[in-house]
């Protein structure tokens, strides 16, 4: 376990509106997540999940409170610095995939590396390794409209992991998938976590949360429970290590 937590958030408060119309989307959230953990954040609609995800992902800032991402106090950063931190530290996976239309899978996965200034040949190599990791090497030249929903989300997972971020942040990643594709995508997330990647996943589905090591429940912008659970069926440790060394995404 790294001595520096990936997430160290203290008393996060987020309010919307003013006066009588004020909404406390987050009412004082404390959260610490260490490297290698797999956290599911659960809660009913309106409980503050997306607000928390946006803050943890540096897409939004809290009204008050302090947030250190991988040791960096993001509170003092301007928009440009925040986008750099997002690119370097976080791999996002969204419910709606958020792929670029009319663009090949390999080009999508190369994109965050291009932003990071990685040279073309190295970009291609790493993007191909990431696509291989999600089982889509032979679909590298396919565009989103030539891929199933599950395959599109796997491209999005490859794009999220290709920069070797400090954490994967997923908001309802299987919300638009059928049960077969859901299994496939969660299997990949399990493997990534087994190989040491930190995962924070937002979901309202118990079957999805079962994959996590730790389940946090939000009610009205507050954490009401934070429980460690036995891991779901995953690869045995030896296989997980083999996958980890084979991953070769760096
Ligand atoms: P969840 O993702 O769990 O459904 P949200 O984080 O989206 O919850 O919302 C938490 C609360 O904050 C809700 O009451 C929601 O209506 C409110 N809220 C979220 N975003 C905004 C916004 N941009 N303006 C006003 N209220 C908002
Ligand atoms: Mg939401």
GROMACS .gro file of C-alpha atoms and ligand atoms in nm:
model
  278
    1UNK     CA    1   0.000   0.000   0.000
    2UNK     CA    2   0.134   0.339  -0.097
    3UNK     CA    3   0.182   0.576   0.194
    4UNK     CA    4   0.018   0.851  -0.010
    5UNK     CA    5  -0.351   0.776  -0.062
    6UNK     CA    6  -0.486   0.809  -0.414
    7UNK     CA    7  -0.784   0.996  -0.268
    8UNK     CA    8  -0.775   1.201   0.050
    9UNK     CA    9  -1.090   1.409   0.074
   10UNK     CA   10  -1.190   1.602   0.386
   11UNK     CA   11  -1.528   1.755   0.460
   12UNK     CA   12  -1.636   1.796   0.101
   13UNK     CA   13  -1.942   2.016   0.079
   14UNK     CA   14  -2.119   2.103  -0.241
   15UNK     CA   15  -2.423   2.324  -0.243
   16UNK     CA   16  -2.634   2.431  -0.537
   17UNK     CA   17  -2.868   2.728  -0.543
   18UNK     CA   18  -2.929   2.983  -0.271
   19UNK     CA   19  -3.165   3.072   0.012
   20UNK     CA   20  -3.474   2.853   0.034
   21UNK     CA   21  -3.373   2.669  -0.284
   22UNK     CA   22  -3.033   2.558  -0.156
   23UNK     CA   23  -2.947   2.190  -0.215
   24UNK     CA   24  -2.668   2.021  -0.021
   25UNK     CA   25  -2.557   1.775  -0.286
   26UNK     CA   26  -2.263   1.683  -0.062
   27UNK     CA   27  -2.299   1.760   0.307
   28UNK     CA   28  -1.951   1.683   0.442
   29UNK     CA   29  -1.783   1.380   0.285
   30UNK     CA   30  -1.458   1.236   0.421
   31UNK     CA   31  -1.300   0.972   0.200
   32UNK     CA   32  -0.961   0.803   0.187
   33UNK     CA   33  -0.879   0.552  -0.085
   34UNK     CA   34  -0.544   0.375  -0.104
   35UNK     CA   35  -0.369   0.244  -0.409
   36UNK     CA   36  -0.505  -0.090  -0.529
   37UNK     CA   37  -0.845  -0.054  -0.368
   38UNK     CA   38  -1.171  -0.113  -0.555
   39UNK     CA   39  -1.448   0.106  -0.420
   40UNK     CA   40  -1.811   0.104  -0.525
   41UNK     CA   41  -2.009   0.417  -0.442
   42UNK     CA   42  -2.379   0.347  -0.413
   43UNK     CA   43  -2.689   0.547  -0.337
   44UNK     CA   44  -3.029   0.624  -0.476
   45UNK     CA   45  -3.092   0.887  -0.739
   46UNK     CA   46  -3.017   1.234  -0.603
   47UNK     CA   47  -2.795   1.108  -0.319
   48UNK     CA   48  -2.489   1.292  -0.456
   49UNK     CA   49  -2.302   1.018  -0.645
   50UNK     CA   50  -2.240   1.217  -0.963
   51UNK     CA   51  -2.151   1.529  -0.766
   52UNK     CA   52  -1.890   1.328  -0.576
   53UNK     CA   53  -1.762   1.164  -0.893
   54UNK     CA   54  -1.725   1.503  -1.063
   55UNK     CA   55  -1.525   1.638  -0.771
   56UNK     CA   56  -1.306   1.327  -0.739
   57UNK     CA   57  -1.250   1.346  -1.116
   58UNK     CA   58  -1.152   1.714  -1.096
   59UNK     CA   59  -1.437   1.800  -1.330
   60UNK     CA   60  -1.591   2.021  -1.063
   61UNK     CA   61  -1.475   2.179  -0.737
   62UNK     CA   62  -1.637   2.153  -0.394
   63UNK     CA   63  -1.799   2.458  -0.235
   64UNK     CA   64  -1.576   2.392   0.064
   65UNK     CA   65  -1.346   2.111   0.172
   66UNK     CA   66  -1.008   1.977   0.075
   67UNK     CA   67  -0.917   1.718  -0.186
   68UNK     CA   68  -0.575   1.564  -0.241
   69UNK     CA   69  -0.549   1.346  -0.550
   70UNK     CA   70  -0.243   1.124  -0.539
   71UNK     CA   71  -0.087   1.377  -0.302
   72UNK     CA   72  -0.174   1.684  -0.509
   73UNK     CA   73  -0.396   1.945  -0.345
   74UNK     CA   74  -0.623   2.018  -0.638
   75UNK     CA   75  -0.797   2.304  -0.455
   76UNK     CA   76  -0.543   2.560  -0.568
   77UNK     CA   77  -0.523   2.462  -0.934
   78UNK     CA   78  -0.657   2.663  -1.226
   79UNK     CA   79  -0.853   2.509  -1.514
   80UNK     CA   80  -0.544   2.435  -1.723
   81UNK     CA   81  -0.361   2.266  -1.436
   82UNK     CA   82  -0.675   2.068  -1.353
   83UNK     CA   83  -0.702   1.934  -1.705
   84UNK     CA   84  -0.338   1.825  -1.684
   85UNK     CA   85  -0.405   1.646  -1.356
   86UNK     CA   86  -0.712   1.479  -1.509
   87UNK     CA   87  -0.508   1.360  -1.805
   88UNK     CA   88  -0.221   1.227  -1.593
   89UNK     CA   89  -0.401   1.087  -1.291
   90UNK     CA   90  -0.748   0.971  -1.393
   91UNK     CA   91  -0.895   0.730  -1.643
   92UNK     CA   92  -1.264   0.802  -1.693
   93UNK     CA   93  -1.527   0.549  -1.792
   94UNK     CA   94  -1.877   0.685  -1.851
   95UNK     CA   95  -2.215   0.519  -1.888
   96UNK     CA   96  -2.249   0.657  -2.241
   97UNK     CA   97  -1.896   0.549  -2.348
   98UNK     CA   98  -1.816   0.904  -2.475
   99UNK     CA   99  -1.624   0.783  -2.779
  100UNK     CA  100  -1.542   1.017  -3.065
  101UNK     CA  101  -1.765   0.939  -3.366
  102UNK     CA  102  -1.614   0.824  -3.697
  103UNK     CA  103  -1.279   0.756  -3.528
  104UNK     CA  104  -1.106   0.418  -3.512
  105UNK     CA  105  -1.068   0.236  -3.181
  106UNK     CA  106  -0.690   0.271  -3.188
  107UNK     CA  107  -0.711   0.646  -3.252
  108UNK     CA  108  -0.954   0.687  -2.958
  109UNK     CA  109  -0.715   0.507  -2.728
  110UNK     CA  110  -0.419   0.708  -2.853
  111UNK     CA  111  -0.595   1.037  -2.783
  112UNK     CA  112  -0.505   1.080  -2.413
  113UNK     CA  113  -0.145   0.991  -2.499
  114UNK     CA  114  -0.145   1.256  -2.770
  115UNK     CA  115  -0.261   1.514  -2.512
  116UNK     CA  116   0.018   1.396  -2.286
  117UNK     CA  117   0.270   1.455  -2.563
  118UNK     CA  118   0.369   1.092  -2.623
  119UNK     CA  119   0.534   1.038  -2.962
  120UNK     CA  120   0.344   0.863  -3.243
  121UNK     CA  121   0.519   0.524  -3.247
  122UNK     CA  122   0.511   0.490  -2.868
  123UNK     CA  123   0.147   0.602  -2.871
  124UNK     CA  124   0.052   0.331  -3.117
  125UNK     CA  125   0.242   0.066  -2.921
  126UNK     CA  126   0.078   0.153  -2.592
  127UNK     CA  127  -0.268   0.194  -2.744
  128UNK     CA  128  -0.236  -0.147  -2.907
  129UNK     CA  129  -0.128  -0.301  -2.575
  130UNK     CA  130  -0.433  -0.146  -2.405
  131UNK     CA  131  -0.667  -0.273  -2.679
  132UNK     CA  132  -0.510  -0.617  -2.644
  133UNK     CA  133  -0.574  -0.603  -2.270
  134UNK     CA  134  -0.948  -0.553  -2.334
  135UNK     CA  135  -0.952  -0.820  -2.605
  136UNK     CA  136  -1.002  -0.587  -2.900
  137UNK     CA  137  -0.667  -0.596  -3.080
  138UNK     CA  138  -0.826  -0.725  -3.397
  139UNK     CA  139  -1.089  -0.448  -3.390
  140UNK     CA  140  -0.833  -0.167  -3.372
  141UNK     CA  141  -0.942  -0.010  -3.700
  142UNK     CA  142  -1.315  -0.031  -3.628
  143UNK     CA  143  -1.518   0.284  -3.564
  144UNK     CA  144  -1.776   0.311  -3.284
  145UNK     CA  145  -2.071   0.246  -3.520
  146UNK     CA  146  -1.901  -0.078  -3.624
  147UNK     CA  147  -1.877  -0.204  -3.265
  148UNK     CA  148  -2.134  -0.341  -3.019
  149UNK     CA  149  -2.211  -0.151  -2.700
  150UNK     CA  150  -1.993  -0.385  -2.498
  151UNK     CA  151  -1.705  -0.345  -2.742
  152UNK     CA  152  -1.744   0.033  -2.736
  153UNK     CA  153  -1.722   0.032  -2.359
  154UNK     CA  154  -1.413  -0.189  -2.379
  155UNK     CA  155  -1.254   0.070  -2.609
  156UNK     CA  156  -1.342   0.331  -2.346
  157UNK     CA  157  -1.176   0.114  -2.079
  158UNK     CA  158  -0.864   0.084  -2.295
  159UNK     CA  159  -0.863   0.463  -2.337
  160UNK     CA  160  -0.899   0.503  -1.960
  161UNK     CA  161  -0.609   0.274  -1.872
  162UNK     CA  162  -0.362   0.359  -2.149
  163UNK     CA  163  -0.204   0.647  -1.955
  164UNK     CA  164  -0.148   0.424  -1.649
  165UNK     CA  165  -0.353   0.663  -1.433
  166UNK     CA  166  -0.352   0.667  -1.054
  167UNK     CA  167  -0.717   0.571  -1.061
  168UNK     CA  168  -0.995   0.452  -1.286
  169UNK     CA  169  -1.313   0.645  -1.221
  170UNK     CA  170  -1.629   0.490  -1.361
  171UNK     CA  171  -1.983   0.631  -1.346
  172UNK     CA  172  -2.242   0.358  -1.408
  173UNK     CA  173  -2.007   0.191  -1.659
  174UNK     CA  174  -2.249  -0.093  -1.730
  175UNK     CA  175  -2.567   0.115  -1.722
  176UNK     CA  176  -2.614   0.091  -2.099
  177UNK     CA  177  -2.498  -0.268  -2.142
  178UNK     CA  178  -2.677  -0.602  -2.172
  179UNK     CA  179  -2.593  -0.871  -1.917
  180UNK     CA  180  -2.332  -1.043  -2.135
  181UNK     CA  181  -2.142  -0.720  -2.205
  182UNK     CA  182  -2.177  -0.619  -1.840
  183UNK     CA  183  -1.998  -0.941  -1.739
  184UNK     CA  184  -1.724  -0.881  -1.993
  185UNK     CA  185  -1.659  -0.523  -1.887
  186UNK     CA  186  -1.669  -0.604  -1.515
  187UNK     CA  187  -1.433  -0.897  -1.578
  188UNK     CA  188  -1.184  -0.655  -1.731
  189UNK     CA  189  -1.223  -0.410  -1.443
  190UNK     CA  190  -1.167  -0.698  -1.198
  191UNK     CA  191  -0.848  -0.796  -1.378
  192UNK     CA  192  -0.722  -0.438  -1.385
  193UNK     CA  193  -0.779  -0.412  -1.011
  194UNK     CA  194  -0.618  -0.752  -0.950
  195UNK     CA  195  -0.311  -0.616  -1.128
  196UNK     CA  196  -0.295  -0.325  -0.882
  197UNK     CA  197  -0.503  -0.049  -1.038
  198UNK     CA  198  -0.719   0.163  -0.813
  199UNK     CA  199  -1.084   0.164  -0.914
  200UNK     CA  200  -1.367   0.389  -0.798
  201UNK     CA  201  -1.696   0.288  -0.951
  202UNK     CA  202  -2.035   0.448  -0.913
  203UNK     CA  203  -2.335   0.222  -0.945
  204UNK     CA  204  -2.682   0.164  -0.812
  205UNK     CA  205  -2.674  -0.207  -0.896
  206UNK     CA  206  -2.585  -0.463  -0.628
  207UNK     CA  207  -2.452  -0.709  -0.887
  208UNK     CA  208  -2.200  -0.449  -1.002
  209UNK     CA  209  -2.102  -0.343  -0.649
  210UNK     CA  210  -2.033  -0.709  -0.565
  211UNK     CA  211  -1.715  -0.681  -0.771
  212UNK     CA  212  -1.571  -0.414  -0.542
  213UNK     CA  213  -1.363  -0.472  -0.227
  214UNK     CA  214  -1.535  -0.189  -0.047
  215UNK     CA  215  -1.885  -0.046  -0.071
  216UNK     CA  216  -1.972   0.308   0.030
  217UNK     CA  217  -2.333   0.422   0.057
  218UNK     CA  218  -2.444   0.780   0.016
  219UNK     CA  219  -2.769   0.923   0.148
  220UNK     CA  220  -2.849   1.292   0.109
  221UNK     CA  221  -2.488   1.381   0.040
  222UNK     CA  222  -2.343   1.193   0.336
  223UNK     CA  223  -2.160   0.862   0.366
  224UNK     CA  224  -2.383   0.644   0.583
  225UNK     CA  225  -2.181   0.324   0.552
  226UNK     CA  226  -1.838   0.214   0.433
  227UNK     CA  227  -1.791  -0.163   0.435
  228UNK     CA  228  -1.517  -0.400   0.320
  229UNK     CA  229  -1.646  -0.714   0.153
  230UNK     CA  230  -1.502  -1.045   0.040
  231UNK     CA  231  -1.381  -1.023  -0.318
  232UNK     CA  232  -1.607  -1.158  -0.591
  233UNK     CA  233  -1.484  -1.456  -0.792
  234UNK     CA  234  -1.170  -1.335  -0.965
  235UNK     CA  235  -0.855  -1.483  -1.105
  236UNK     CA  236  -0.635  -1.655  -0.842
  237UNK     CA  237  -0.338  -1.443  -0.726
  238UNK     CA  238  -0.083  -1.625  -0.945
  239UNK     CA  239  -0.290  -1.565  -1.257
  240UNK     CA  240  -0.356  -1.207  -1.156
  241UNK     CA  241   0.020  -1.150  -1.128
  242UNK     CA  242   0.076  -1.312  -1.467
  243UNK     CA  243  -0.187  -1.084  -1.620
  244UNK     CA  244  -0.030  -0.787  -1.449
  245UNK     CA  245   0.315  -0.847  -1.597
  246UNK     CA  246   0.168  -0.941  -1.931
  247UNK     CA  247  -0.043  -0.623  -1.941
  248UNK     CA  248   0.254  -0.425  -2.065
  249UNK     CA  249   0.056  -0.105  -2.106
  250UNK     CA  250   0.331   0.118  -1.982
  251LIG     P1  251  -2.695   1.121  -0.804
  251LIG     O1  252  -2.586   1.115  -0.905
  251LIG     O2  253  -2.672   1.036  -0.684
  251LIG     O3  254  -2.828   1.094  -0.865
  251LIG     P2  255  -2.642   1.406  -0.801
  251LIG     O4  256  -2.504   1.421  -0.750
  251LIG     O5  257  -2.663   1.416  -0.947
  251LIG     O6  258  -2.702   1.270  -0.745
  251LIG     O7  259  -2.734   1.514  -0.730
  251LIG     C1  260  -2.736   1.536  -0.590
  251LIG     C2  261  -2.834   1.650  -0.558
  251LIG     O8  262  -2.785   1.772  -0.611
  251LIG     C3  263  -2.971   1.631  -0.620
  251LIG     O9  264  -3.067   1.683  -0.529
  251LIG     C4  265  -2.965   1.713  -0.746
  251LIG    O10  266  -3.094   1.757  -0.783
  251LIG     C5  267  -2.875   1.828  -0.704
  251LIG     N1  268  -2.798   1.882  -0.817
  251LIG     C6  269  -2.703   1.815  -0.888
  251LIG     N2  270  -2.649   1.893  -0.983
  251LIG     C7  271  -2.711   2.013  -0.971
  251LIG     C8  272  -2.698   2.139  -1.040
  251LIG     N3  273  -2.609   2.156  -1.139
  251LIG     N4  274  -2.779   2.241  -1.000
  251LIG     C9  275  -2.866   2.225  -0.899
  251LIG     N5  276  -2.883   2.111  -0.830
  251LIG    C10  277  -2.806   2.006  -0.865
  252LIG    MG1  278  -2.588   1.051  -1.108
   0.00000   0.00000   0.00000
